[in-house]
Coordinates of C-alpha atoms in Angstrom, one line a residue:
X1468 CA -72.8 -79.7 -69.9
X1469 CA -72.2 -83.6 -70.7
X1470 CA -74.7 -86.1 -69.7
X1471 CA -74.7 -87.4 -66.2
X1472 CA -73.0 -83.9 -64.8
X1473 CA -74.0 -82.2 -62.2
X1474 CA -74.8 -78.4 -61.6
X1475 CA -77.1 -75.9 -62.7
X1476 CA -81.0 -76.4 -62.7
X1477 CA -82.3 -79.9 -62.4
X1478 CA -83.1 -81.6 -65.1
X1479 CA -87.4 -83.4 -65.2
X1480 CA -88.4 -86.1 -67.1
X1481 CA -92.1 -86.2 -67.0
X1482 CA -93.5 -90.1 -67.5
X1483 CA -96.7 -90.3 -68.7
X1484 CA -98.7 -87.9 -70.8
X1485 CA -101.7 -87.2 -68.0
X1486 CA -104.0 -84.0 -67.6
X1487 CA -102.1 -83.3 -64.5
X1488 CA -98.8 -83.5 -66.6
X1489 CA -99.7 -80.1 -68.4
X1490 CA -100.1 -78.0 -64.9
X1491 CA -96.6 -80.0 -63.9
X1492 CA -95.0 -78.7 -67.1
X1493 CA -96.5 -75.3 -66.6
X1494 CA -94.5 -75.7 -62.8
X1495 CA -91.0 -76.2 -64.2
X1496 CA -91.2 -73.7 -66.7
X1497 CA -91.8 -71.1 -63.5
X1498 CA -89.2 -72.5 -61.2
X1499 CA -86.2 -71.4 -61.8
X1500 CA -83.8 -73.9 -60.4
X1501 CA -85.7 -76.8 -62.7
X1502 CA -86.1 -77.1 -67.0
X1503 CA -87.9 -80.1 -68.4
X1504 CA -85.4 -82.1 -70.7
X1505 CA -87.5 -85.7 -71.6
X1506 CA -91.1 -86.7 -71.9
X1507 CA -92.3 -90.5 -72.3
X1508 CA -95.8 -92.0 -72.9
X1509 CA -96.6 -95.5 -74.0
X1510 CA -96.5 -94.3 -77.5
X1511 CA -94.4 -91.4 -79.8
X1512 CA -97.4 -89.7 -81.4
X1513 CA -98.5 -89.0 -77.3
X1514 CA -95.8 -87.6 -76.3
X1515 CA -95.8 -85.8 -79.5
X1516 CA -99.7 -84.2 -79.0
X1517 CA -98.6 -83.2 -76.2
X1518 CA -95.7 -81.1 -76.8
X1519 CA -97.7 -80.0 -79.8
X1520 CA -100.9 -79.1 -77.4
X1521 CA -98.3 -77.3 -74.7
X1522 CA -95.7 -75.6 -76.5
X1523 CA -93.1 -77.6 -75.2
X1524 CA -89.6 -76.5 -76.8
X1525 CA -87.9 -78.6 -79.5
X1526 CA -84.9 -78.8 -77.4
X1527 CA -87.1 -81.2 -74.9
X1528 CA -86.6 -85.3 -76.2
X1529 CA -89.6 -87.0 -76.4
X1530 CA -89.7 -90.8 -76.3
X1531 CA -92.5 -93.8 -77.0
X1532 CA -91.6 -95.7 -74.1
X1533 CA -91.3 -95.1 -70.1
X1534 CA -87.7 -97.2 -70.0
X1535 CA -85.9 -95.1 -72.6
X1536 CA -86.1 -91.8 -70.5
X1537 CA -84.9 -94.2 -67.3
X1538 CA -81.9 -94.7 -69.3
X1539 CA -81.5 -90.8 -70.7
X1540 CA -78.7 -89.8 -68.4
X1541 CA -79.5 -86.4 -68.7
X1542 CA -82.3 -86.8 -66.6
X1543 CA -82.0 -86.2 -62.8
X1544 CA -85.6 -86.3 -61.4
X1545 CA -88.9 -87.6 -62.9
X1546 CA -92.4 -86.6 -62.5
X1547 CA -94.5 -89.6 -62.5
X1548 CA -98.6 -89.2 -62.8
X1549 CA -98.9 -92.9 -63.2
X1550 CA -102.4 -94.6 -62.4
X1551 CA -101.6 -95.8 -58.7
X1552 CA -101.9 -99.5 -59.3
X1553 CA -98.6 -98.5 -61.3
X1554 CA -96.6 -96.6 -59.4
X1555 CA -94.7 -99.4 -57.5
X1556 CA -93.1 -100.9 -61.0
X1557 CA -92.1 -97.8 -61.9
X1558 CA -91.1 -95.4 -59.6
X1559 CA -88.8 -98.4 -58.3
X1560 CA -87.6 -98.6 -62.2
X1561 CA -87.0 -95.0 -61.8
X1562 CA -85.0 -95.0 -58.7
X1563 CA -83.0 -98.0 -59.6
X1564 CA -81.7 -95.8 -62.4
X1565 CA -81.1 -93.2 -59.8
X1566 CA -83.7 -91.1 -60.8
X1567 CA -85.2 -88.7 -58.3
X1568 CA -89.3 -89.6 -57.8
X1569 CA -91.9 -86.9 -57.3
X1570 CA -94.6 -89.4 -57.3
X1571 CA -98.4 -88.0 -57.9
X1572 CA -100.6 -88.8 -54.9
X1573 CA -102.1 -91.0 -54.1
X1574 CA -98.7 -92.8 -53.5
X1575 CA -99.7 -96.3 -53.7
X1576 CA -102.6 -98.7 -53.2
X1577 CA -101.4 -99.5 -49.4
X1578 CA -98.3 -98.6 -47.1
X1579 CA -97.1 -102.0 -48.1
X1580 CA -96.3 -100.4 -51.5
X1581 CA -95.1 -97.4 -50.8
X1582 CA -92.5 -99.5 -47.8
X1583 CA -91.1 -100.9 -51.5
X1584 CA -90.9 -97.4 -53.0
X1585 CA -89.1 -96.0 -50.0
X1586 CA -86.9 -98.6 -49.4
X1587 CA -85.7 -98.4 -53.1
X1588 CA -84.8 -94.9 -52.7
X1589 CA -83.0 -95.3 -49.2
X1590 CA -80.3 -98.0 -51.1
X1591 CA -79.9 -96.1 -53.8
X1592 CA -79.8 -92.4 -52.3
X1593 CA -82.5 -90.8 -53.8
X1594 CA -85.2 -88.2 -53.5
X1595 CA -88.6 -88.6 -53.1
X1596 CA -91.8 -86.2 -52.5
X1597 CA -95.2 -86.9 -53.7
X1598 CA -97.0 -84.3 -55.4
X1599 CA -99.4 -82.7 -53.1
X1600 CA -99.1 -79.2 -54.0
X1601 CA -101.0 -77.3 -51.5
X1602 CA -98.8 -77.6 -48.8
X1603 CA -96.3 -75.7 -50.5
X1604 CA -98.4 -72.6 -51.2
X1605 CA -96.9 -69.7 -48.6
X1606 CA -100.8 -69.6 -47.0
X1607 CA -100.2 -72.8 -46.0
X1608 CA -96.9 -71.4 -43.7
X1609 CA -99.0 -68.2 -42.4
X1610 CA -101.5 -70.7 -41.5
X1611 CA -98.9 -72.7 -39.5
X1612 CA -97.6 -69.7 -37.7
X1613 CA -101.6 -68.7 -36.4
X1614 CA -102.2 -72.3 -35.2
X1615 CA -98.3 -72.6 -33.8
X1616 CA -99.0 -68.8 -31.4
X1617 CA -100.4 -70.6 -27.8
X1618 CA -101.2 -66.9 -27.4
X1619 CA -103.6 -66.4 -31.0
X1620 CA -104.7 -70.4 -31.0
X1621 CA -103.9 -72.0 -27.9
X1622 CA -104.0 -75.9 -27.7
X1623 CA -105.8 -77.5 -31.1
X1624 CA -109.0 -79.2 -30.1
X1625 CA -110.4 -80.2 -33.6
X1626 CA -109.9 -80.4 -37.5
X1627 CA -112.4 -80.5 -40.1
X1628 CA -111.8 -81.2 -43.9
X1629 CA -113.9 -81.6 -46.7
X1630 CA -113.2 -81.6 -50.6
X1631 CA -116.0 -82.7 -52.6
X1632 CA -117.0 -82.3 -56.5
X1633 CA -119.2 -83.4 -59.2
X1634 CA -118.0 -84.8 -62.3
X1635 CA -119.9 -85.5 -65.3
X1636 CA -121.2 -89.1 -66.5
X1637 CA -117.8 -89.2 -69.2
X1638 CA -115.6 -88.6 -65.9
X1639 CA -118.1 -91.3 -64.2
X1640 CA -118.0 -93.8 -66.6
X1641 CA -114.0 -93.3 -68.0
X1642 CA -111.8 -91.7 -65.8
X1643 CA -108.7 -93.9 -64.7
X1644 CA -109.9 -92.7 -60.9
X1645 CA -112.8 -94.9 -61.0
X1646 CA -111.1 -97.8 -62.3
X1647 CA -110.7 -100.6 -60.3
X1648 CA -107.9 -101.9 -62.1
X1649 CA -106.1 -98.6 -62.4
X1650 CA -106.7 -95.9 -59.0
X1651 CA -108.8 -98.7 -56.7
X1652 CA -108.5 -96.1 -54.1
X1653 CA -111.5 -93.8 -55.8
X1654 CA -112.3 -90.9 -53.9
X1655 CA -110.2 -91.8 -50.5
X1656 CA -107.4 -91.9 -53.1
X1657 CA -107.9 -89.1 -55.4
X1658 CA -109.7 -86.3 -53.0
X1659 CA -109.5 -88.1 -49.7
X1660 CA -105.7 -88.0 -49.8
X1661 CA -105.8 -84.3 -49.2
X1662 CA -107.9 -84.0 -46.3
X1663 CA -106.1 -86.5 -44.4
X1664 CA -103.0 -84.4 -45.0
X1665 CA -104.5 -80.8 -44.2
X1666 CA -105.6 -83.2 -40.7
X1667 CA -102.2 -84.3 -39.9
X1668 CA -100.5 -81.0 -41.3
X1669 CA -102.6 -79.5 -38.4
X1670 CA -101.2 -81.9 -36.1
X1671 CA -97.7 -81.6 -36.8
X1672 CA -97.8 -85.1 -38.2
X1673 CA -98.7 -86.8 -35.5
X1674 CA -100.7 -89.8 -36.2
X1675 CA -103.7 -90.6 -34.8
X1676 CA -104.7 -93.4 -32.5
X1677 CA -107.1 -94.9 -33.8
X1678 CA -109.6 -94.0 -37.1
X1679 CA -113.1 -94.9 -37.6
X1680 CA -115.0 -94.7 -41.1
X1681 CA -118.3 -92.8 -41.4
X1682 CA -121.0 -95.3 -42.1
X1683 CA -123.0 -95.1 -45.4
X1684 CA -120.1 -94.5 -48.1
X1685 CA -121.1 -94.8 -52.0
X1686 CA -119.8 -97.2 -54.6
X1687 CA -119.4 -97.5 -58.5
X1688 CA -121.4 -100.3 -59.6
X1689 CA -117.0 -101.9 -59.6
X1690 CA -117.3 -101.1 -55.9
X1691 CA -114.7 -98.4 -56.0
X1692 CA -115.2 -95.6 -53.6
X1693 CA -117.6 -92.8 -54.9
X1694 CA -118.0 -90.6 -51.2
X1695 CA -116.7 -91.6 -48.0
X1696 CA -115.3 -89.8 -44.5
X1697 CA -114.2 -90.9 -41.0
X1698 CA -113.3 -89.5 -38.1
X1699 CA -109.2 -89.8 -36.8
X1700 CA -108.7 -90.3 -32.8
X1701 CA -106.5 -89.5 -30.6
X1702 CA -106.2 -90.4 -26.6
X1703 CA -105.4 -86.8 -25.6
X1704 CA -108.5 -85.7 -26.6
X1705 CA -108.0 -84.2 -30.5
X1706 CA -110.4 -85.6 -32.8
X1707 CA -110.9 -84.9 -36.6
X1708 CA -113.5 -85.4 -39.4
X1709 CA -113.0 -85.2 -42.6
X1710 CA -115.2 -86.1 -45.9
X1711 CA -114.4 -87.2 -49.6
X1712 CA -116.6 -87.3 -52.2
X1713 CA -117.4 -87.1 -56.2
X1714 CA -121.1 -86.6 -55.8
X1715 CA -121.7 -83.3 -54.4
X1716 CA -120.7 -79.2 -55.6
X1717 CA -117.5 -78.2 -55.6
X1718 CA -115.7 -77.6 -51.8
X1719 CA -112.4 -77.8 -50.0
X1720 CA -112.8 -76.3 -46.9
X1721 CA -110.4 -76.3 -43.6
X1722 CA -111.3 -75.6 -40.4
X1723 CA -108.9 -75.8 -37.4
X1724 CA -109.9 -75.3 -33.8
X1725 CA -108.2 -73.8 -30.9
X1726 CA -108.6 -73.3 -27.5
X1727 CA -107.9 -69.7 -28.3
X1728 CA -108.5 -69.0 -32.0
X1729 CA -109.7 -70.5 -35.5
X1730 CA -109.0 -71.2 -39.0
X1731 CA -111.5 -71.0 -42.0
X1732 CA -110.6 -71.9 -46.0
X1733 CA -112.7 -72.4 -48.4
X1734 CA -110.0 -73.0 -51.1
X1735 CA -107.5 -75.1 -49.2
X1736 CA -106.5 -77.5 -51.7
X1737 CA -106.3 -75.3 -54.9
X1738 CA -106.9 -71.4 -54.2
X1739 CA -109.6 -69.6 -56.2
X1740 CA -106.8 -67.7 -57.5
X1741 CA -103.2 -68.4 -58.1
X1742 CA -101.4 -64.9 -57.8
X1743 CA -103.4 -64.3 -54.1
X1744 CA -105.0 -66.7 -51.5
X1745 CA -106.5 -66.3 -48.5
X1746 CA -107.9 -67.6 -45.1
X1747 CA -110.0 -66.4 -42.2
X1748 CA -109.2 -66.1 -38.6
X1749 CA -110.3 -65.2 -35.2
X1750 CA -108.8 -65.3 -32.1
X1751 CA -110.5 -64.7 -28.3
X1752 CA -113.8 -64.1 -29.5
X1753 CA -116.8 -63.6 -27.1
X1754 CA -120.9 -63.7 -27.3
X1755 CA -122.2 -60.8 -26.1
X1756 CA -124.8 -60.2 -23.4
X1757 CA -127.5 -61.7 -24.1
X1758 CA -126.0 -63.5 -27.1
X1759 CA -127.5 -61.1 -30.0
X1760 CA -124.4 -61.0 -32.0
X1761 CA -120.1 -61.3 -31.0
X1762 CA -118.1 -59.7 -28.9
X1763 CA -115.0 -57.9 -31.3
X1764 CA -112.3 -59.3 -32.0
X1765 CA -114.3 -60.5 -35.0
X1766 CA -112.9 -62.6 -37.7
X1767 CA -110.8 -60.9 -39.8
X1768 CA -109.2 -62.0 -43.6
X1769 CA -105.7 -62.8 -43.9
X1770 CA -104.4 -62.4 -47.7
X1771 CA -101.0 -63.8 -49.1
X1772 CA -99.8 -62.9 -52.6
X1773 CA -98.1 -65.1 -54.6
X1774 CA -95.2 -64.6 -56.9
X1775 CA -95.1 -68.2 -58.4
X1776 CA -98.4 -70.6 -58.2
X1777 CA -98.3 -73.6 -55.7
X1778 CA -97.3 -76.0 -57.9
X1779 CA -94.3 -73.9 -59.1
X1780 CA -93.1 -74.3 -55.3
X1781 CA -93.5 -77.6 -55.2
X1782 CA -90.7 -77.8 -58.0
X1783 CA -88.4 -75.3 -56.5
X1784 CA -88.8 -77.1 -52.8
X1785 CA -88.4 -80.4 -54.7
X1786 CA -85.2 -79.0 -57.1
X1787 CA -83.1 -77.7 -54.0
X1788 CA -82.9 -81.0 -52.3
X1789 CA -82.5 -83.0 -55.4
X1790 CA -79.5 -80.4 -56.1
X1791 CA -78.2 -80.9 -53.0
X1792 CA -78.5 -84.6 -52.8
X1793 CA -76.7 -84.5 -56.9
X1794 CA -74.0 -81.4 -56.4
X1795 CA -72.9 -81.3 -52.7
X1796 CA -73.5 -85.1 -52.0
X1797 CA -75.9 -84.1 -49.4
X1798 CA -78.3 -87.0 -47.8
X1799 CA -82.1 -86.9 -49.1
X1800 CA -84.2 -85.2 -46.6
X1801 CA -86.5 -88.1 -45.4
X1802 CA -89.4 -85.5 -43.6
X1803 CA -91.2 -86.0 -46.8
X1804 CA -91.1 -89.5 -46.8
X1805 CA -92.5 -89.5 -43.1
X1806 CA -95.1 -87.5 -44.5
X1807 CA -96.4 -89.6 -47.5
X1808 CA -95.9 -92.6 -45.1
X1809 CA -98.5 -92.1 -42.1
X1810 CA -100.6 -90.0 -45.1
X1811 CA -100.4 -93.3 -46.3
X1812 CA -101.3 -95.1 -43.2
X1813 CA -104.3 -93.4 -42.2
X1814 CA -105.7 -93.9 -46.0
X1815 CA -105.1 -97.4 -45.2
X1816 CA -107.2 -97.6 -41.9
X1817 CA -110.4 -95.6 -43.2
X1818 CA -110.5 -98.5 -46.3
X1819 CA -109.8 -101.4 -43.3
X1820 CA -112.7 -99.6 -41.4
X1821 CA -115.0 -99.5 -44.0
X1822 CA -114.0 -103.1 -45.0
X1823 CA -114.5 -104.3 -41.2
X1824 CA -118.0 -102.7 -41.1
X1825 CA -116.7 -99.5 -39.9
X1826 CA -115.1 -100.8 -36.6
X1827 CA -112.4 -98.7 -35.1
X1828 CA -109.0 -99.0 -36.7
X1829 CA -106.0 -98.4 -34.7
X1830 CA -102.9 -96.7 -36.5
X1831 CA -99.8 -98.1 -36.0
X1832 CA -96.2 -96.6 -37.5
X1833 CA -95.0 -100.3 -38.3

């Protein structure tokens, strides 16, 4: 096949040489509409350690620099796990060479940003997704058919979210998340990200009215975000909390909250095991008389296996539209740009509540 044709699996160029890079790599190699065909980094002997470190095949190109894979024609879509403070220069770069963008999270430093990002790949026809994986595993569909059954869940009342963990004092110290310069966003950015979007997955993306920041969040010494939470309101009643942090153990649970049933995860944002995941639920539960223990039915485990990891989805979701979009001139789907957008927009009001001494925020689509 020439360069710049069309058909057959879509071809990755991965930008940027990250830890997350390797799992993404990992991804294409299970998907079987996708094969990686370029890597850059800001130097050759990089991208070379890391072909070197994850057996990447000979056949792959490997450049020094991010613009000579723009140019590569051969590439259709690129994977870019840029610091944020980046990822407007170059994912516009990208799609002005008519690359498709699956952009790590978090997206950009504000909605502003990401507006630039999005309008770039409306003029010039491209596809974008950003690279929260969860939402692709197939729990997170069984999940969406419980809380989507008026008869299991009834009407959703509340969502809870939490993803905390504790790194160590090199992590503290180095890591590009707590760089002001590089990922500003700190936790909201980094962990925060993801329980905003298991909130508004909940709510079938509708955004919340207004959004109010949990007093006492922690700072680096930079002032970049170490813990945080708020809680997202709406006038009809919902309300949901979430909180963020890199100071305490290791969690990412999920509960959702029914008029009729529930939903517990413990492992909502990367499953304790890749090949099998699962959740708990209950529906129409009781106390008994006098309230010594519960009435059945009693919560019961649902388990979903998993032929290809999360991550591997995410490619295959993300190669069939780019496929379509490149072979049968199809337009990009833009739900996943609505998603990433109001994601975006509540991140955006928990930093302007905290900012504004944690006054109420409202959220507005703009």
């Amino acid at each position: 096949m020439a360069d710049g044709e069309g058909g057959g699996a879509v071809r990755f160029g991965i930008i940027r040489c990250a830890a997350i890079a390797c799992t993404f790599f990992r991804a294409i190699k299970l998907a079987p509409n996708a094969t990686l065909v370029a890597i850059a980094s800001r130097s050759l002997s990089k991208a070379e350690a890391f072909k070197s470190s994850n057996g990447v095949e000979d056949s792959v190109t490997l450049y020094g620099d991010y613009e000579s894979l723009l140019n590569d024609l051969s590439v259709d879509a690129v994977y870019i796990p840029l610091p944020t403070s980046f990822h407007v220069k170059w994912a516009v770069a990208a799609v002005e060479k008519k690359k498709h963008v699956l952009l790590e999270k978090p997206t950009a430093m504000n909605v502003a940003e990401l507006d630039v990002i999005i309008q770039a790949c409306e003029v010039n026809g491209v596809q974008f997704m950003d690279g929260t994986m969860w939402i692709h595993h197939r729990r997170t569909d069984k999940m969406k058919e419980f809380i989507s059954d008026p008869s299991l869940f009834g009407e959703l009342k509340t969502v809870h979210s939490n993803f905390t963990y504790p790194p160590d004092s090199n992590f503290l110290a180095n890591n590009i998340r707590l760089n002001p310069n590089l990922d500003g966003l700190g936790a909201l950015g980094d962990i925060g990200w993801y329980c905003i979007r298991s909130i508004l997955w909940a709510t079938d993306y509708k955004l919340p009215n207004s959004v109010v920041a949990n007093r006492n969040p922690t700072f680096t010494d930079a002032g970049v975000l170490l813990s945080c939470g708020a809680s997202l309101i709406w006038n009809n009643g919902l309300i949901a909390t979430f909180h963020c942090s890199m100071q305490a153990q290791s969690s990412m649970d999920l509960c959702v909250i029914g008029t009729r049933g529930i939903i517990h995860v413990n492992d909502f944002v990367t499953p304790f095991d890749e090949t099998v995941a699962s959740f708990n639920v209950c529906s129409n539960s009781r106390f008994t008389e006098p309230i010594i223990g519960w009435q059945r039915p009693l919560p019961r485990e649902e388990v979903v296996q998993m032929e290809i990891p999360q991550e591997a989805r995410m490619v295959v979701e993300f190669s069939k539209l780019v496929a379509g979009v490149r072979d049968e001139h199809r337009s990009p789907e833009m739900k996943w740009v609505a998603i990433t957008r109001k994601t975006q927009l509540v991140v955006d009001a928990v930093l302007a509540s905290i900012e504004n001494e944690f006054k109420s925020v409202d959220v507005h689509q703009g």
